[in-house]
Amino acid sequence: MSTIEQRHHDLLADLQAVATRFGRPLPRLLAVSKRQPAAAIAALHAAGQRAFGENYVQEAMAKQVELAGLEIEWHLIGHLQTNKAREAARHFDWVQSVDRLRLVDALARERSSELPPLNLLVQVNVDDEDSKSGCRIDEAGGLCAAISGHPNLALRGLMAIPAPDPDHELRRAAFRRMHALFDQLQALHPGMDTLSLGMSEDADLAIEEGSTMVRIGTALFGKRE
Ligand SMILES: *Cc1c(COP(=O)(O)O)cnc(C)c1O
């Protein structure tokens, strides 16, 4: 087995062990492939990985050309400018970074009715940071309602990137706020099934606090250039 296949195998076993330890369901693994070559994606695909996350529309589209023919579920996880909504709506299966109404409307307008509905997560700025994308906690409900009104969009849940604070308990508190918000909104929108929390550094804690999808780059592909 190549290194990347071995890491994938070990990571899946780790995720399973953590989920079992905390009595949580096994989260989905999103392989974050930004700044990684298409060949690395192809290797993970051969190992059975199907969901890949990219931060930039153009970078993802270039890899999609190289990987044409492989069955891959593409997730956009980086900040999305409204003027890129057209390409995002055509070239991705999920957008995890929806944080404003204008973007919801643009994605609804641009998603072709010939494609399955575009899966969306509302990104929440859970630590109320100044310079970060994501809506305020009190804006998430309105965005979910707006998404659920469009037949070519599918509201799947919430995503957050907590502040890079070394304090374990602050991070835990942020994950708990997200879980509480998720429960509250899921009661209104039963189709919500995804709480996207946790990256290489904090995936274990995120799973403990109820994440259903972890987004892992470094721990899978190694350091980015
Ligand atoms: C880069 C990125 C990740 C993966 O980060 P790692 O620390 O490499 O696991 C996850 N989520 C988002 C939104 C990212 O931009």
PDB file of C-alpha atoms in Angstrom, residues 33-131:
ATOM      1  CA  SER A  33      -7.490  18.154  -1.420  1.00  0.00           C
ATOM      2  CA  LYS A  34      -6.688  21.851  -1.831  1.00  0.00           C
ATOM      3  CA  ARG A  35      -3.169  22.422  -3.178  1.00  0.00           C
ATOM      4  CA  GLN A  36      -2.804  18.673  -3.730  1.00  0.00           C
ATOM      5  CA  PRO A  37      -2.327  17.256  -7.227  1.00  0.00           C
ATOM      6  CA  ALA A  38      -5.007  15.333  -9.088  1.00  0.00           C
ATOM      7  CA  ALA A  39      -2.830  12.207  -8.838  1.00  0.00           C
ATOM      8  CA  ALA A  40      -3.205  12.221  -5.034  1.00  0.00           C
ATOM      9  CA  ILE A  41      -6.984  12.430  -5.412  1.00  0.00           C
ATOM     10  CA  ALA A  42      -6.903   9.537  -7.885  1.00  0.00           C
ATOM     11  CA  ALA A  43      -4.905   7.444  -5.391  1.00  0.00           C
ATOM     12  CA  LEU A  44      -7.449   8.059  -2.628  1.00  0.00           C
ATOM     13  CA  HIS A  45     -10.291   7.392  -5.020  1.00  0.00           C
ATOM     14  CA  ALA A  46      -8.728   4.010  -5.782  1.00  0.00           C
ATOM     15  CA  ALA A  47      -8.716   3.392  -2.024  1.00  0.00           C
ATOM     16  CA  GLY A  48     -12.466   3.966  -1.920  1.00  0.00           C
ATOM     17  CA  GLN A  49     -12.675   7.647  -0.956  1.00  0.00           C
ATOM     18  CA  ARG A  50     -15.437   9.483  -2.848  1.00  0.00           C
ATOM     19  CA  ALA A  51     -15.976  12.892  -1.183  1.00  0.00           C
ATOM     20  CA  PHE A  52     -13.341  15.575  -1.784  1.00  0.00           C
ATOM     21  CA  GLY A  53     -13.245  19.186  -0.587  1.00  0.00           C
ATOM     22  CA  GLU A  54     -11.691  22.108  -2.437  1.00  0.00           C
ATOM     23  CA  ASN A  55     -11.371  25.765  -1.436  1.00  0.00           C
ATOM     24  CA  TYR A  56     -11.120  27.432  -4.835  1.00  0.00           C
ATOM     25  CA  VAL A  57     -13.488  27.017  -7.764  1.00  0.00           C
ATOM     26  CA  GLN A  58     -10.845  27.358 -10.493  1.00  0.00           C
ATOM     27  CA  GLU A  59      -8.418  24.949  -8.843  1.00  0.00           C
ATOM     28  CA  ALA A  60     -11.177  22.370  -8.451  1.00  0.00           C
ATOM     29  CA  MET A  61     -12.325  22.743 -12.054  1.00  0.00           C
ATOM     30  CA  ALA A  62      -8.807  22.094 -13.329  1.00  0.00           C
ATOM     31  CA  LYS A  63      -8.646  18.855 -11.309  1.00  0.00           C
ATOM     32  CA  GLN A  64     -12.115  17.842 -12.467  1.00  0.00           C
ATOM     33  CA  VAL A  65     -10.864  17.964 -16.047  1.00  0.00           C
ATOM     34  CA  GLU A  66      -7.895  15.761 -15.137  1.00  0.00           C
ATOM     35  CA  LEU A  67     -10.091  13.330 -13.218  1.00  0.00           C
ATOM     36  CA  ALA A  68     -13.010  13.207 -15.649  1.00  0.00           C
ATOM     37  CA  GLY A  69     -14.700   9.821 -15.543  1.00  0.00           C
ATOM     38  CA  LEU A  70     -14.032   9.138 -11.853  1.00  0.00           C
ATOM     39  CA  GLU A  71     -17.111   9.177  -9.680  1.00  0.00           C
ATOM     40  CA  ILE A  72     -16.283  11.923  -7.190  1.00  0.00           C
ATOM     41  CA  GLU A  73     -18.532  14.001  -4.919  1.00  0.00           C
ATOM     42  CA  TRP A  74     -17.082  17.522  -5.003  1.00  0.00           C
ATOM     43  CA  HIS A  75     -17.540  19.836  -2.014  1.00  0.00           C
ATOM     44  CA  LEU A  76     -16.696  23.529  -2.096  1.00  0.00           C
ATOM     45  CA  ILE A  77     -15.517  24.489   1.401  1.00  0.00           C
ATOM     46  CA  GLY A  78     -13.793  27.858   0.770  1.00  0.00           C
ATOM     47  CA  HIS A  79     -15.325  31.323   0.781  1.00  0.00           C
ATOM     48  CA  LEU A  80     -17.433  31.806  -2.356  1.00  0.00           C
ATOM     49  CA  GLN A  81     -17.739  35.161  -4.099  1.00  0.00           C
ATOM     50  CA  THR A  82     -21.148  35.800  -5.603  1.00  0.00           C
ATOM     51  CA  ASN A  83     -19.619  36.284  -9.056  1.00  0.00           C
ATOM     52  CA  LYS A  84     -18.342  32.688  -8.906  1.00  0.00           C
ATOM     53  CA  ALA A  85     -21.750  31.253  -8.004  1.00  0.00           C
ATOM     54  CA  ARG A  86     -22.444  30.220 -11.575  1.00  0.00           C
ATOM     55  CA  GLU A  87     -19.398  27.994 -11.824  1.00  0.00           C
ATOM     56  CA  ALA A  88     -19.831  26.673  -8.292  1.00  0.00           C
ATOM     57  CA  ALA A  89     -23.440  25.702  -9.026  1.00  0.00           C
ATOM     58  CA  ARG A  90     -22.376  23.787 -12.132  1.00  0.00           C
ATOM     59  CA  HIS A  91     -19.219  22.087 -10.960  1.00  0.00           C
ATOM     60  CA  PHE A  92     -19.884  21.042  -7.356  1.00  0.00           C
ATOM     61  CA  ASP A  93     -22.257  18.632  -5.639  1.00  0.00           C
ATOM     62  CA  TRP A  94     -22.082  20.441  -2.296  1.00  0.00           C
ATOM     63  CA  VAL A  95     -21.300  23.989  -1.182  1.00  0.00           C
ATOM     64  CA  GLN A  96     -20.438  24.120   2.529  1.00  0.00           C
ATOM     65  CA  SER A  97     -19.689  27.852   2.716  1.00  0.00           C
ATOM     66  CA  VAL A  98     -23.095  29.471   2.255  1.00  0.00           C
ATOM     67  CA  ASP A  99     -23.228  32.516   4.511  1.00  0.00           C
ATOM     68  CA  ARG A 100     -25.508  35.143   2.941  1.00  0.00           C
ATOM     69  CA  LEU A 101     -28.851  35.464   1.191  1.00  0.00           C
ATOM     70  CA  ARG A 102     -27.419  36.906  -2.016  1.00  0.00           C
ATOM     71  CA  LEU A 103     -25.357  33.755  -2.404  1.00  0.00           C
ATOM     72  CA  VAL A 104     -28.373  31.482  -1.791  1.00  0.00           C
ATOM     73  CA  ASP A 105     -30.307  33.339  -4.494  1.00  0.00           C
ATOM     74  CA  ALA A 106     -27.389  33.238  -6.928  1.00  0.00           C
ATOM     75  CA  LEU A 107     -26.845  29.492  -6.434  1.00  0.00           C
ATOM     76  CA  ALA A 108     -30.576  28.820  -6.868  1.00  0.00           C
ATOM     77  CA  ARG A 109     -30.593  30.842 -10.082  1.00  0.00           C
ATOM     78  CA  GLU A 110     -27.526  29.098 -11.501  1.00  0.00           C
ATOM     79  CA  ARG A 111     -28.174  25.462 -10.554  1.00  0.00           C
ATOM     80  CA  SER A 112     -29.574  23.758 -13.606  1.00  0.00           C
ATOM     81  CA  SER A 113     -32.850  21.917 -13.040  1.00  0.00           C
ATOM     82  CA  GLU A 114     -31.354  19.076 -15.071  1.00  0.00           C
ATOM     83  CA  LEU A 115     -28.892  18.375 -12.255  1.00  0.00           C
ATOM     84  CA  PRO A 116     -29.854  16.949  -8.856  1.00  0.00           C
ATOM     85  CA  PRO A 117     -30.432  19.649  -6.212  1.00  0.00           C
ATOM     86  CA  LEU A 118     -27.232  21.350  -5.015  1.00  0.00           C
ATOM     87  CA  ASN A 119     -26.494  20.259  -1.423  1.00  0.00           C
ATOM     88  CA  LEU A 120     -25.844  23.229   0.857  1.00  0.00           C
ATOM     89  CA  LEU A 121     -24.469  23.778   4.335  1.00  0.00           C
ATOM     90  CA  VAL A 122     -24.825  27.114   6.077  1.00  0.00           C
ATOM     91  CA  GLN A 123     -21.432  28.235   7.369  1.00  0.00           C
ATOM     92  CA  VAL A 124     -21.663  29.803  10.818  1.00  0.00           C
ATOM     93  CA  ASN A 125     -19.055  32.180  12.253  1.00  0.00           C
ATOM     94  CA  VAL A 126     -19.325  30.375  15.575  1.00  0.00           C
ATOM     95  CA  ASP A 127     -16.720  32.411  17.452  1.00  0.00           C
ATOM     96  CA  ASP A 128     -17.930  35.730  16.057  1.00  0.00           C
ATOM     97  CA  GLU A 129     -14.538  36.493  14.534  1.00  0.00           C
ATOM     98  CA  ASP A 130     -14.049  39.778  12.656  1.00  0.00           C
ATOM     99  CA  SER A 131     -12.279  38.681   9.517  1.00  0.00           C
TER     100      SER A 131
END
